[in-house]
Short mmCIF file of C-alpha atoms and ligand atoms in Angstrom, two decimals:
data_model
loop_
_atom_site.label_atom_id
_atom_site.label_comp_id
_atom_site.label_asym_id
_atom_site.label_seq_id
_atom_site.Cartn_x
_atom_site.Cartn_y
_atom_site.Cartn_z
CA MET A 1 -20.90 4.98 -12.00
CA LYS A 2 -22.40 1.52 -12.30
CA THR A 3 -25.22 0.24 -10.14
CA ILE A 4 -25.00 -3.03 -8.23
CA ALA A 5 -27.43 -4.59 -10.70
CA GLN A 6 -25.34 -3.48 -13.70
CA ILE A 7 -22.14 -4.92 -12.23
CA ALA A 8 -23.91 -8.13 -11.26
CA ALA A 9 -25.13 -8.52 -14.85
CA GLU A 10 -21.55 -8.18 -16.13
CA LEU A 11 -20.18 -10.96 -13.95
CA GLN A 12 -20.54 -14.56 -15.03
CA GLY A 13 -22.24 -16.79 -12.49
CA TYR A 14 -22.86 -13.99 -10.00
CA ASP A 15 -24.81 -15.36 -7.06
CA PRO A 16 -24.82 -13.05 -4.02
CA GLN A 17 -25.44 -16.04 -1.79
CA ALA A 18 -22.39 -17.97 -3.04
CA LEU A 19 -19.60 -15.71 -4.22
CA ASN A 20 -16.00 -16.79 -4.32
CA ALA A 21 -13.06 -14.57 -3.45
CA ASP A 22 -12.14 -13.93 -7.10
CA GLN A 23 -15.68 -12.81 -7.90
CA VAL A 24 -15.61 -10.42 -4.95
CA SER A 25 -12.39 -8.86 -6.24
CA ALA A 26 -13.78 -8.61 -9.77
CA PHE A 27 -16.97 -7.00 -8.46
CA LEU A 28 -15.10 -4.44 -6.37
CA GLU A 29 -12.83 -3.51 -9.24
CA ARG A 30 -15.92 -2.53 -11.20
CA LEU A 31 -17.61 -0.80 -8.28
CA VAL A 32 -14.82 1.51 -7.17
CA GLN A 33 -13.19 4.13 -9.35
CA PRO A 34 -9.96 6.05 -8.96
CA MET A 35 -10.48 9.48 -7.51
CA THR A 36 -10.10 12.48 -9.79
CA THR A 37 -9.43 15.46 -7.51
CA THR A 38 -5.77 16.41 -7.35
CA GLU A 39 -3.60 18.79 -5.40
CA GLU A 40 -0.02 19.96 -5.35
CA VAL A 41 1.80 19.26 -2.11
CA GLY A 42 5.28 19.82 -0.74
CA ILE A 43 7.66 16.92 -1.14
CA PHE A 44 7.57 15.87 2.53
CA GLU A 45 3.80 15.71 2.43
CA GLY A 46 4.03 13.54 -0.65
CA LEU A 47 5.21 10.44 1.22
CA GLY A 48 2.62 7.69 0.88
CA ARG A 49 0.48 9.69 -1.55
CA VAL A 50 -0.33 8.65 -5.10
CA LEU A 51 0.99 10.62 -8.08
CA ALA A 52 -1.80 12.18 -10.13
CA ARG A 53 0.52 13.23 -12.95
CA ASP A 54 3.70 11.83 -14.48
CA VAL A 55 6.86 13.39 -13.09
CA VAL A 56 8.85 14.44 -16.15
CA SER A 57 12.52 14.93 -15.51
CA PRO A 58 13.53 18.59 -16.00
CA LEU A 59 17.20 17.61 -16.01
CA SER A 60 19.48 14.63 -16.38
CA VAL A 61 20.67 12.73 -13.35
CA PRO A 62 23.59 12.65 -13.11
CA PRO A 63 23.98 15.90 -15.06
CA HIS A 64 27.44 14.98 -16.43
CA ASP A 65 29.57 11.93 -17.04
CA ASN A 66 31.38 11.48 -13.76
CA SER A 67 33.67 9.22 -11.82
CA ALA A 68 32.31 6.32 -9.77
CA MET A 69 35.55 6.01 -7.79
CA ASP A 70 38.34 7.94 -6.13
CA GLY A 71 41.28 7.32 -8.47
CA TYR A 72 42.74 8.53 -11.74
CA ALA A 73 40.89 9.33 -14.97
CA LEU A 74 42.55 8.47 -18.26
CA ALA A 75 41.92 7.74 -21.93
CA GLY A 76 41.42 3.97 -21.81
CA ALA A 77 42.77 3.38 -25.33
CA GLN A 78 46.26 3.52 -23.81
CA LEU A 79 45.71 0.28 -21.85
CA VAL A 80 47.54 -2.72 -23.28
CA ALA A 81 46.74 -6.27 -22.22
CA GLY A 82 49.37 -7.86 -20.00
CA GLN A 83 51.24 -4.61 -19.41
CA PRO A 84 51.33 -2.04 -16.62
CA LEU A 85 50.83 1.60 -17.60
CA THR A 86 52.65 4.58 -16.13
CA LEU A 87 51.06 8.02 -16.49
CA ARG A 88 51.90 11.53 -15.37
CA VAL A 89 49.35 13.13 -13.00
CA VAL A 90 48.53 16.61 -14.35
CA GLY A 91 46.01 17.80 -11.77
CA THR A 92 43.08 16.97 -9.51
CA ALA A 93 39.33 17.06 -10.31
CA LEU A 94 37.18 17.44 -7.20
CA ALA A 95 33.46 16.74 -7.00
CA GLY A 96 31.44 19.89 -7.65
CA LYS A 97 34.19 21.65 -9.62
CA ALA A 98 34.88 21.28 -13.34
CA TRP A 99 38.51 20.61 -14.33
CA THR A 100 39.42 23.07 -17.03
CA GLY A 101 42.87 21.88 -18.11
CA THR A 102 43.70 19.30 -20.76
CA VAL A 103 44.93 15.75 -20.27
CA GLY A 104 47.07 14.42 -23.10
CA ALA A 105 48.59 11.08 -24.05
CA GLY A 106 50.71 9.59 -21.24
CA GLU A 107 48.83 11.70 -18.73
CA CYS A 108 46.03 11.22 -16.23
CA LEU A 109 43.97 13.27 -13.80
CA LYS A 110 43.50 12.54 -10.13
CA ILE A 111 39.72 12.38 -9.71
CA MET A 112 37.25 12.10 -6.84
CA THR A 113 33.97 10.19 -6.82
CA GLY A 114 31.25 12.30 -8.48
CA ALA A 115 33.70 14.70 -10.15
CA ILE A 116 32.96 15.55 -13.79
CA MET A 117 34.87 13.44 -16.34
CA PRO A 118 36.77 15.70 -18.74
CA ALA A 119 35.58 15.22 -22.33
CA ASP A 120 38.56 13.21 -23.62
CA LEU A 121 38.73 10.78 -20.72
CA ASP A 122 36.61 7.66 -20.45
CA THR A 123 38.09 5.39 -17.80
CA VAL A 124 38.87 5.65 -14.08
CA VAL A 125 41.38 3.47 -12.30
CA PRO A 126 40.60 3.13 -8.60
CA GLN A 127 43.33 4.43 -6.32
CA GLU A 128 44.03 0.95 -4.90
CA PHE A 129 45.05 -0.45 -8.32
CA THR A 130 47.84 2.10 -8.66
CA THR A 131 51.26 2.65 -7.14
CA THR A 132 53.01 5.96 -6.92
CA ALA A 133 55.96 6.17 -9.27
CA ALA A 134 58.69 8.82 -9.19
CA ASP A 135 58.01 12.59 -9.66
CA GLY A 136 54.26 12.87 -10.12
CA HIS A 137 53.67 9.61 -11.95
CA ILE A 138 51.47 6.62 -11.10
CA THR A 139 51.63 3.06 -12.38
CA ILE A 140 48.51 1.01 -13.09
CA ALA A 141 49.07 -2.72 -12.56
CA ALA A 142 48.63 -4.98 -15.59
CA ASP A 143 45.12 -6.27 -16.41
CA VAL A 144 43.24 -4.58 -13.57
CA LEU A 145 41.26 -2.19 -15.74
CA ARG A 146 39.23 -2.13 -18.95
CA LEU A 147 38.31 0.83 -21.10
CA GLY A 148 35.19 2.53 -19.75
CA ASP A 149 35.48 1.18 -16.21
CA ASN A 150 34.17 3.30 -13.32
CA ARG A 151 32.67 5.97 -15.50
CA ARG A 152 29.05 6.96 -14.82
CA PHE A 153 27.16 8.34 -17.77
CA LYS A 154 25.13 11.52 -17.88
CA GLY A 155 21.43 10.63 -17.47
CA GLU A 156 22.13 7.03 -16.51
CA ASP A 157 19.61 7.36 -13.63
CA LEU A 158 17.20 9.75 -15.36
CA MET A 159 17.36 11.51 -18.73
CA GLU A 160 16.02 15.01 -19.20
CA GLY A 161 12.49 14.92 -20.65
CA GLY A 162 11.94 11.29 -19.66
CA VAL A 163 9.17 10.08 -17.33
CA ALA A 164 10.84 9.62 -13.99
CA LEU A 165 7.70 8.45 -12.16
CA SER A 166 4.31 7.60 -13.62
CA LYS A 167 0.86 8.70 -12.62
CA GLY A 168 -0.60 6.12 -10.23
CA GLU A 169 2.68 5.36 -8.51
CA LEU A 170 2.77 5.40 -4.76
CA LEU A 171 5.37 7.80 -3.40
CA THR A 172 7.68 5.50 -1.47
CA PRO A 173 10.82 6.74 0.32
CA ALA A 174 12.84 5.88 -2.80
CA ALA A 175 10.40 7.75 -5.06
CA LEU A 176 10.57 10.77 -2.77
CA GLY A 177 14.36 10.78 -3.06
CA LEU A 178 14.08 10.52 -6.84
CA VAL A 179 11.75 13.54 -6.96
CA ALA A 180 14.25 15.49 -4.88
CA SER A 181 17.12 14.43 -7.16
CA LEU A 182 15.29 16.26 -9.97
CA GLY A 183 15.27 19.47 -7.95
CA LEU A 184 11.48 19.38 -7.57
CA LYS A 185 10.00 20.71 -4.36
CA THR A 186 6.39 19.71 -4.97
CA VAL A 187 4.40 16.83 -6.43
CA THR A 188 0.89 16.62 -7.87
CA VAL A 189 -1.02 13.92 -6.04
CA TYR A 190 -4.58 12.80 -5.63
CA ARG A 191 -6.59 14.24 -2.78
CA ARG A 192 -6.33 12.07 0.29
CA LEU A 193 -9.06 9.47 0.37
CA ARG A 194 -11.50 9.97 3.23
CA VAL A 195 -12.80 6.96 5.02
CA ALA A 196 -15.47 7.05 7.72
CA TYR A 197 -15.90 4.06 9.98
CA PHE A 198 -18.06 2.95 12.82
CA SER A 199 -18.93 -0.16 14.78
CA THR A 200 -22.48 -1.36 15.20
CA GLY A 201 -24.13 -3.65 17.70
CA ASP A 202 -25.92 -3.12 20.99
CA GLU A 203 -23.52 -5.47 22.77
CA ILE A 204 -20.50 -3.33 21.83
CA LEU A 205 -19.01 -1.16 24.55
CA SER A 206 -16.98 1.96 23.90
CA LEU A 207 -13.76 2.31 25.83
CA GLY A 208 -14.50 4.02 29.12
CA GLU A 209 -17.88 2.40 29.57
CA PRO A 210 -18.12 0.02 32.51
CA PRO A 211 -18.23 -3.70 31.61
CA ARG A 212 -21.72 -5.12 31.35
CA GLU A 213 -22.98 -8.68 31.15
CA GLY A 214 -23.10 -9.98 27.59
CA ALA A 215 -21.24 -6.96 26.26
CA VAL A 216 -17.76 -6.78 24.72
CA TYR A 217 -15.44 -3.86 24.19
CA ASP A 218 -15.22 -2.55 20.66
CA SER A 219 -12.01 -3.80 19.09
CA ASN A 220 -12.93 -3.46 15.42
CA ARG A 221 -12.70 0.32 15.37
CA TYR A 222 -9.14 0.07 16.60
CA THR A 223 -7.97 -2.56 14.14
CA VAL A 224 -9.68 -0.60 11.32
CA PHE A 225 -8.06 2.61 12.57
CA GLY A 226 -4.65 0.87 12.45
CA LEU A 227 -5.18 -0.60 9.01
CA LEU A 228 -6.40 2.72 7.60
CA THR A 229 -3.55 4.65 9.20
CA ARG A 230 -1.08 2.43 7.35
CA LEU A 231 -2.81 3.35 4.09
CA GLY A 232 -2.43 7.05 4.75
CA VAL A 233 -6.09 7.95 4.31
CA GLU A 234 -7.99 10.67 6.15
CA MET A 235 -10.16 9.07 8.77
CA ILE A 236 -13.49 9.99 10.27
CA ASP A 237 -14.20 7.94 13.39
CA LEU A 238 -17.93 7.84 14.00
CA GLY A 239 -17.72 5.73 17.12
CA VAL A 240 -19.99 2.89 18.18
CA VAL A 241 -23.45 3.46 16.75
CA ARG A 242 -26.26 1.92 18.76
CA ASP A 243 -28.92 -0.16 17.12
CA GLU A 244 -31.49 2.59 16.70
CA PRO A 245 -32.75 3.55 13.26
CA ALA A 246 -32.37 7.30 13.80
CA LEU A 247 -28.79 6.94 15.00
CA LEU A 248 -27.81 4.57 12.22
CA GLU A 249 -29.44 6.79 9.62
CA ALA A 250 -27.63 9.83 10.91
CA ALA A 251 -24.31 8.00 10.92
CA PHE A 252 -24.73 6.73 7.34
CA ARG A 253 -25.92 10.11 6.02
CA ASP A 254 -23.11 11.95 7.74
CA ALA A 255 -20.52 9.45 6.52
CA ALA A 256 -21.82 9.61 2.93
CA ALA A 257 -21.61 13.41 2.90
CA ARG A 258 -18.09 13.57 4.29
CA ALA A 259 -16.31 10.44 3.17
CA ASP A 260 -15.45 8.59 -0.02
CA ALA A 261 -15.81 5.22 1.66
CA ILE A 262 -17.59 3.91 4.74
CA ILE A 263 -16.46 0.90 6.69
CA THR A 264 -18.82 -0.59 9.24
CA SER A 265 -18.50 -3.74 11.28
CA GLY A 266 -21.26 -5.99 12.54
CA GLY A 267 -24.90 -6.43 11.73
CA VAL A 268 -24.58 -7.81 8.19
CA SER A 269 -25.13 -11.51 8.80
CA VAL A 270 -28.46 -13.05 7.95
CA GLY A 271 -30.91 -13.28 10.78
CA GLU A 272 -29.50 -10.26 12.59
CA ALA A 273 -32.18 -8.63 14.68
CA ASP A 274 -30.68 -5.20 14.26
CA HIS A 275 -31.42 -2.33 11.90
CA THR A 276 -28.08 -2.06 10.15
CA ARG A 277 -29.04 -4.03 7.03
CA THR A 278 -32.38 -2.28 6.73
CA MET A 279 -30.75 1.12 6.93
CA MET A 280 -28.09 0.22 4.35
CA LYS A 281 -30.86 -0.89 1.99
CA GLN A 282 -32.92 2.21 2.60
CA LEU A 283 -30.10 4.71 2.11
CA GLY A 284 -28.27 3.19 -0.79
CA ASP A 285 -27.68 0.62 -3.48
CA VAL A 286 -26.25 -2.28 -1.54
CA ALA A 287 -25.64 -5.98 -2.14
CA PHE A 288 -25.64 -8.45 0.74
CA TRP A 289 -23.27 -11.29 0.15
CA ARG A 290 -22.37 -14.67 1.48
CA ILE A 291 -18.80 -15.24 0.44
CA ALA A 292 -17.27 -18.71 0.28
CA MET A 293 -14.48 -17.78 2.63
CA ARG A 294 -13.37 -18.29 6.20
CA PRO A 295 -13.30 -16.24 8.27
CA GLY A 296 -15.61 -13.51 7.01
CA ARG A 297 -18.61 -14.97 5.24
CA PRO A 298 -21.17 -12.13 5.37
CA MET A 299 -20.39 -8.78 3.79
CA ALA A 300 -22.45 -5.87 2.47
CA VAL A 301 -21.07 -3.82 -0.40
CA GLY A 302 -22.43 -0.95 -2.43
CA ARG A 303 -22.95 2.76 -2.34
CA ILE A 304 -24.70 4.86 0.28
CA THR A 305 -26.31 7.54 -1.85
CA ALA A 306 -28.37 9.44 0.69
CA SER A 307 -26.32 12.06 2.46
CA GLY A 308 -27.04 15.36 4.15
CA PHE A 309 -27.07 14.64 7.84
CA GLN A 310 -28.32 17.58 9.89
CA ALA A 311 -26.91 17.62 13.39
CA LYS A 312 -30.09 19.03 14.85
CA GLU A 313 -32.23 16.20 13.50
CA VAL A 314 -31.10 13.68 16.07
CA SER A 315 -30.61 13.86 19.77
CA GLY A 316 -27.16 14.56 21.14
CA ALA A 317 -26.40 10.85 21.44
CA TYR A 318 -25.06 10.42 17.94
CA ALA A 319 -22.99 13.57 17.86
CA GLU A 320 -21.47 12.58 21.20
CA SER A 321 -20.55 9.13 19.99
CA ALA A 322 -18.75 10.58 17.00
CA SER A 323 -15.38 11.26 18.51
CA SER A 324 -14.10 13.42 15.69
CA TYR A 325 -17.27 15.14 14.67
CA GLN A 326 -16.79 17.90 12.10
CA LYS A 327 -19.24 19.31 9.59
CA ASP A 328 -17.00 19.45 6.55
CA THR A 329 -18.24 17.61 3.51
CA LYS A 330 -16.04 16.26 0.75
CA PRO A 331 -15.77 18.23 -2.52
CA GLU A 332 -17.47 15.56 -4.65
CA THR A 333 -21.08 14.48 -4.30
CA GLY A 334 -22.58 11.14 -5.24
CA GLY A 335 -22.39 9.25 -1.99
CA ALA A 336 -19.79 6.90 -0.64
CA ILE A 337 -18.74 3.31 -1.24
CA LEU A 338 -19.89 1.04 1.57
CA PHE A 339 -17.91 -1.86 2.95
CA GLY A 340 -20.16 -3.49 5.53
CA LEU A 341 -17.84 -5.96 7.23
CA PRO A 342 -18.84 -8.81 9.51
CA GLY A 343 -18.57 -8.30 13.27
CA ASN A 344 -16.05 -10.92 14.25
CA PRO A 345 -12.71 -9.23 14.90
CA VAL A 346 -10.52 -11.55 12.81
CA ALA A 347 -13.10 -11.55 10.00
CA VAL A 348 -12.89 -7.74 9.94
CA MET A 349 -9.13 -7.78 9.47
CA VAL A 350 -9.17 -10.58 6.91
CA THR A 351 -11.92 -9.06 4.76
CA PHE A 352 -10.14 -5.73 4.99
CA LEU A 353 -6.84 -7.21 3.80
CA ALA A 354 -8.37 -9.42 1.13
CA PHE A 355 -10.86 -6.97 -0.38
CA VAL A 356 -11.15 -3.53 1.21
CA ARG A 357 -7.49 -2.60 1.10
CA PRO A 358 -7.07 -3.29 -2.64
CA ALA A 359 -10.32 -1.42 -3.33
CA LEU A 360 -9.24 1.60 -1.27
CA LEU A 361 -5.86 1.66 -3.02
CA ARG A 362 -7.69 1.72 -6.33
CA MET A 363 -9.85 4.60 -5.10
CA MET A 364 -6.68 6.41 -4.01
CA GLY A 365 -5.55 6.27 -7.64
CA SER A 366 -2.82 3.71 -7.08
CA THR A 367 -1.99 1.44 -9.99
CA ARG A 368 0.68 -0.43 -8.06
CA PRO A 369 0.13 -4.18 -8.38
CA ALA A 370 -0.61 -6.07 -5.17
CA PRO A 371 2.53 -7.54 -3.62
CA PRO A 372 2.95 -11.17 -4.68
CA LEU A 373 2.00 -13.97 -2.32
CA LEU A 374 5.03 -15.94 -1.15
CA ARG A 375 5.36 -19.72 -1.09
CA ALA A 376 6.21 -21.37 2.21
CA VAL A 377 6.33 -24.99 3.32
CA SER A 378 3.69 -25.88 5.87
CA THR A 379 5.24 -27.61 8.87
CA GLU A 380 1.90 -29.07 9.86
CA ALA A 381 -1.25 -30.64 8.49
CA ILE A 382 -4.06 -28.12 7.87
CA ARG A 383 -7.63 -29.23 7.33
CA LYS A 384 -9.25 -27.44 4.44
CA LYS A 385 -12.52 -27.98 2.61
CA PRO A 386 -12.45 -27.34 -1.13
CA GLY A 387 -15.04 -24.77 -2.20
CA ARG A 388 -14.07 -21.82 -0.04
CA THR A 389 -11.02 -19.62 0.49
CA GLU A 390 -9.51 -19.88 3.95
CA TYR A 391 -7.20 -17.39 5.56
CA GLN A 392 -5.32 -19.03 8.43
CA ARG A 393 -3.18 -16.97 10.73
CA GLY A 394 0.42 -18.01 10.19
CA SER A 395 3.90 -17.58 11.55
CA VAL A 396 6.36 -17.46 8.67
CA THR A 397 10.00 -18.21 9.49
CA THR A 398 13.17 -19.13 7.64
CA ALA A 399 14.00 -22.84 7.80
CA PRO A 400 17.62 -23.92 8.46
CA ASP A 401 18.02 -24.60 4.71
CA GLY A 402 17.02 -21.01 3.94
CA THR A 403 13.54 -21.70 2.56
CA LEU A 404 10.38 -20.21 4.06
CA GLN A 405 8.26 -22.31 6.36
CA VAL A 406 4.96 -21.56 8.02
CA CYS A 407 2.81 -22.88 10.85
CA THR A 408 -0.57 -21.69 12.10
CA THR A 409 -0.85 -19.53 15.21
CA GLY A 410 -3.24 -20.26 18.02
CA ASN A 411 -6.95 -20.87 17.92
CA GLN A 412 -8.21 -20.10 14.42
CA GLY A 413 -11.67 -18.96 15.57
CA SER A 414 -12.89 -15.87 13.72
CA GLY A 415 -13.20 -13.93 16.95
CA VAL A 416 -9.78 -14.81 18.37
CA LEU A 417 -7.69 -11.68 17.84
CA SER A 418 -4.66 -13.11 19.63
CA SER A 419 -4.16 -15.47 16.66
CA MET A 420 -3.79 -12.36 14.53
CA VAL A 421 -1.40 -10.72 16.98
CA GLN A 422 0.90 -13.75 17.00
CA ALA A 423 0.78 -14.09 13.22
CA ASN A 424 3.14 -12.33 10.83
CA GLY A 425 1.08 -13.35 7.83
CA LEU A 426 -1.97 -15.09 6.48
CA ILE A 427 -1.85 -18.54 4.96
CA VAL A 428 -4.08 -18.26 1.92
CA LEU A 429 -5.74 -21.59 1.09
CA HIS A 430 -7.43 -21.07 -2.24
CA HIS A 431 -10.98 -21.93 -3.28
CA GLY A 432 -10.30 -25.30 -4.90
CA GLN A 433 -7.59 -26.40 -2.50
CA GLY A 434 -8.07 -29.34 -0.10
CA ASN A 435 -6.21 -30.56 2.98
CA VAL A 436 -2.60 -29.54 3.40
CA ALA A 437 -0.07 -32.20 4.43
CA PRO A 438 3.13 -31.37 6.34
CA GLY A 439 5.76 -30.45 3.75
CA ASP A 440 3.25 -29.07 1.23
CA ALA A 441 3.94 -25.57 -0.09
CA VAL A 442 1.22 -22.97 0.56
CA ASP A 443 0.70 -19.32 -0.35
CA VAL A 444 1.29 -16.72 2.36
CA MET A 445 0.52 -13.02 2.53
CA VAL A 446 3.22 -11.53 4.74
CA PHE A 447 2.10 -8.57 6.85
CA ASP A 448 5.31 -6.55 6.84
CA GLY A 449 4.84 -3.54 4.67
CA VAL A 450 1.08 -4.03 4.75
CA ILE A 451 0.13 -3.73 8.40
P1 AMP B 501 -22.24 -9.77 14.01
O1 AMP B 501 -21.57 -9.81 12.68
O2 AMP B 501 -22.83 -8.45 14.32
O3 AMP B 501 -23.18 -10.92 14.18
O4 AMP B 501 -21.09 -9.99 15.08
C1 AMP B 501 -20.38 -11.20 15.16
C2 AMP B 501 -19.56 -11.26 16.42
O5 AMP B 501 -18.60 -10.23 16.44
C3 AMP B 501 -20.35 -11.11 17.71
O6 AMP B 501 -19.85 -12.00 18.68
C4 AMP B 501 -20.08 -9.68 18.11
O7 AMP B 501 -20.20 -9.49 19.49
C5 AMP B 501 -18.67 -9.47 17.65
N1 AMP B 501 -18.42 -8.07 17.35
C6 AMP B 501 -19.22 -7.31 16.56
N2 AMP B 501 -18.72 -6.04 16.50
C7 AMP B 501 -17.63 -6.02 17.27
C8 AMP B 501 -16.70 -5.01 17.64
N3 AMP B 501 -16.82 -3.77 17.15
N4 AMP B 501 -15.68 -5.33 18.45
C9 AMP B 501 -15.55 -6.59 18.92
N5 AMP B 501 -16.40 -7.58 18.64
C10 AMP B 501 -17.43 -7.32 17.82
MG1 MG B 502 -24.48 -8.01 15.65
#
């Protein structure tokens, strides 16, 4: 477990007041480590979890050579170019039953898709390439078939003893089906990552509170809830924590005892009058950054090491604000990784997608590479200053010629959530990039499959 100072020393040109997006990613990759605790779960529960052990195939799939078509199985050596072939049908092989007879020269076997191929046969002619000839014979038209056609080989999907799925793979619907095809009812996965989150700020209202001048309803906890739900982590919602040292301390200590990671929003920009930064400093090893990005410049990252919240130590206010309060602590000690996000609602989502999500996936044990950014043609001019990464909310569509095109959605202010609602992706304008002219290609991160 490296300290903030150790990681900072490893990174070339590290300046907490002027980090670029790549440096943030490199820093986080060093800060967060894959979890080690594993458990065996039933296959249904495995969906969305990360494999903690290779799945070695206990059998071959398919288990036998078999037919890929409904038709007739034959020894393909009898096929002659330019000539039809007439064969006598000696029986029928159904899927799930082995044919026990023999098929000689001039003979064939009616066979169903998935039925075992008898040892001497190697080719299947689909039904539609044949005509029925007199008394139990069929004729295969000339030049419709080659030796070996429509035969599936034993183990062509998975071979016994081979690695069917590797440790670190995310169990997708396809992976789940693959596990089942091996006859396995359980999978060994990493423990679910636990993430605690809360919003800070005295101007933030919880739902149910009456509106008040200068106050806004908490939206960050809901976007964070949604983003975390999509990742399949266990969540601990600690509510809106008021700007009082005792309440903030209790929330951080509680979160560090119970969760692997803590996500807060608000209170990390310079010049904040509140106690959030002070408390982060006091209870952990935390760096405060200014990132060359828009939206989302301020961010606090590190480890909250002090844990051990005692419910009786603070008044009822904190416990009441924690909507899912439970006393269970996580099995491992050593604190929790802190992601102190800015307060602006779009900045929260963008910093989550750009940095927190990849870091959480790494903590979950996933080794799956991030999905590639796509290229789309901008239909409009976009102003962009070189020297910072900008994430514009975009609407990606298919142009009439079939290529991808993108335009920005709505007001790009970092607090304007409706721009995020209308968007189906982020236009990623990289650090060195300048203005975009209509017709220029840009990188886009499409939301589908992510959020
Ligand atoms: P801060 O980073 O604390 O300076 O907050 C920046 C802006 O985001 C301010 O306008 C806050 O009112 C707003 N904000 C902070 N937290 C939240 C929240 N949980 N929900 C909605 N808006 C917020
Ligand atoms: Mg604030």
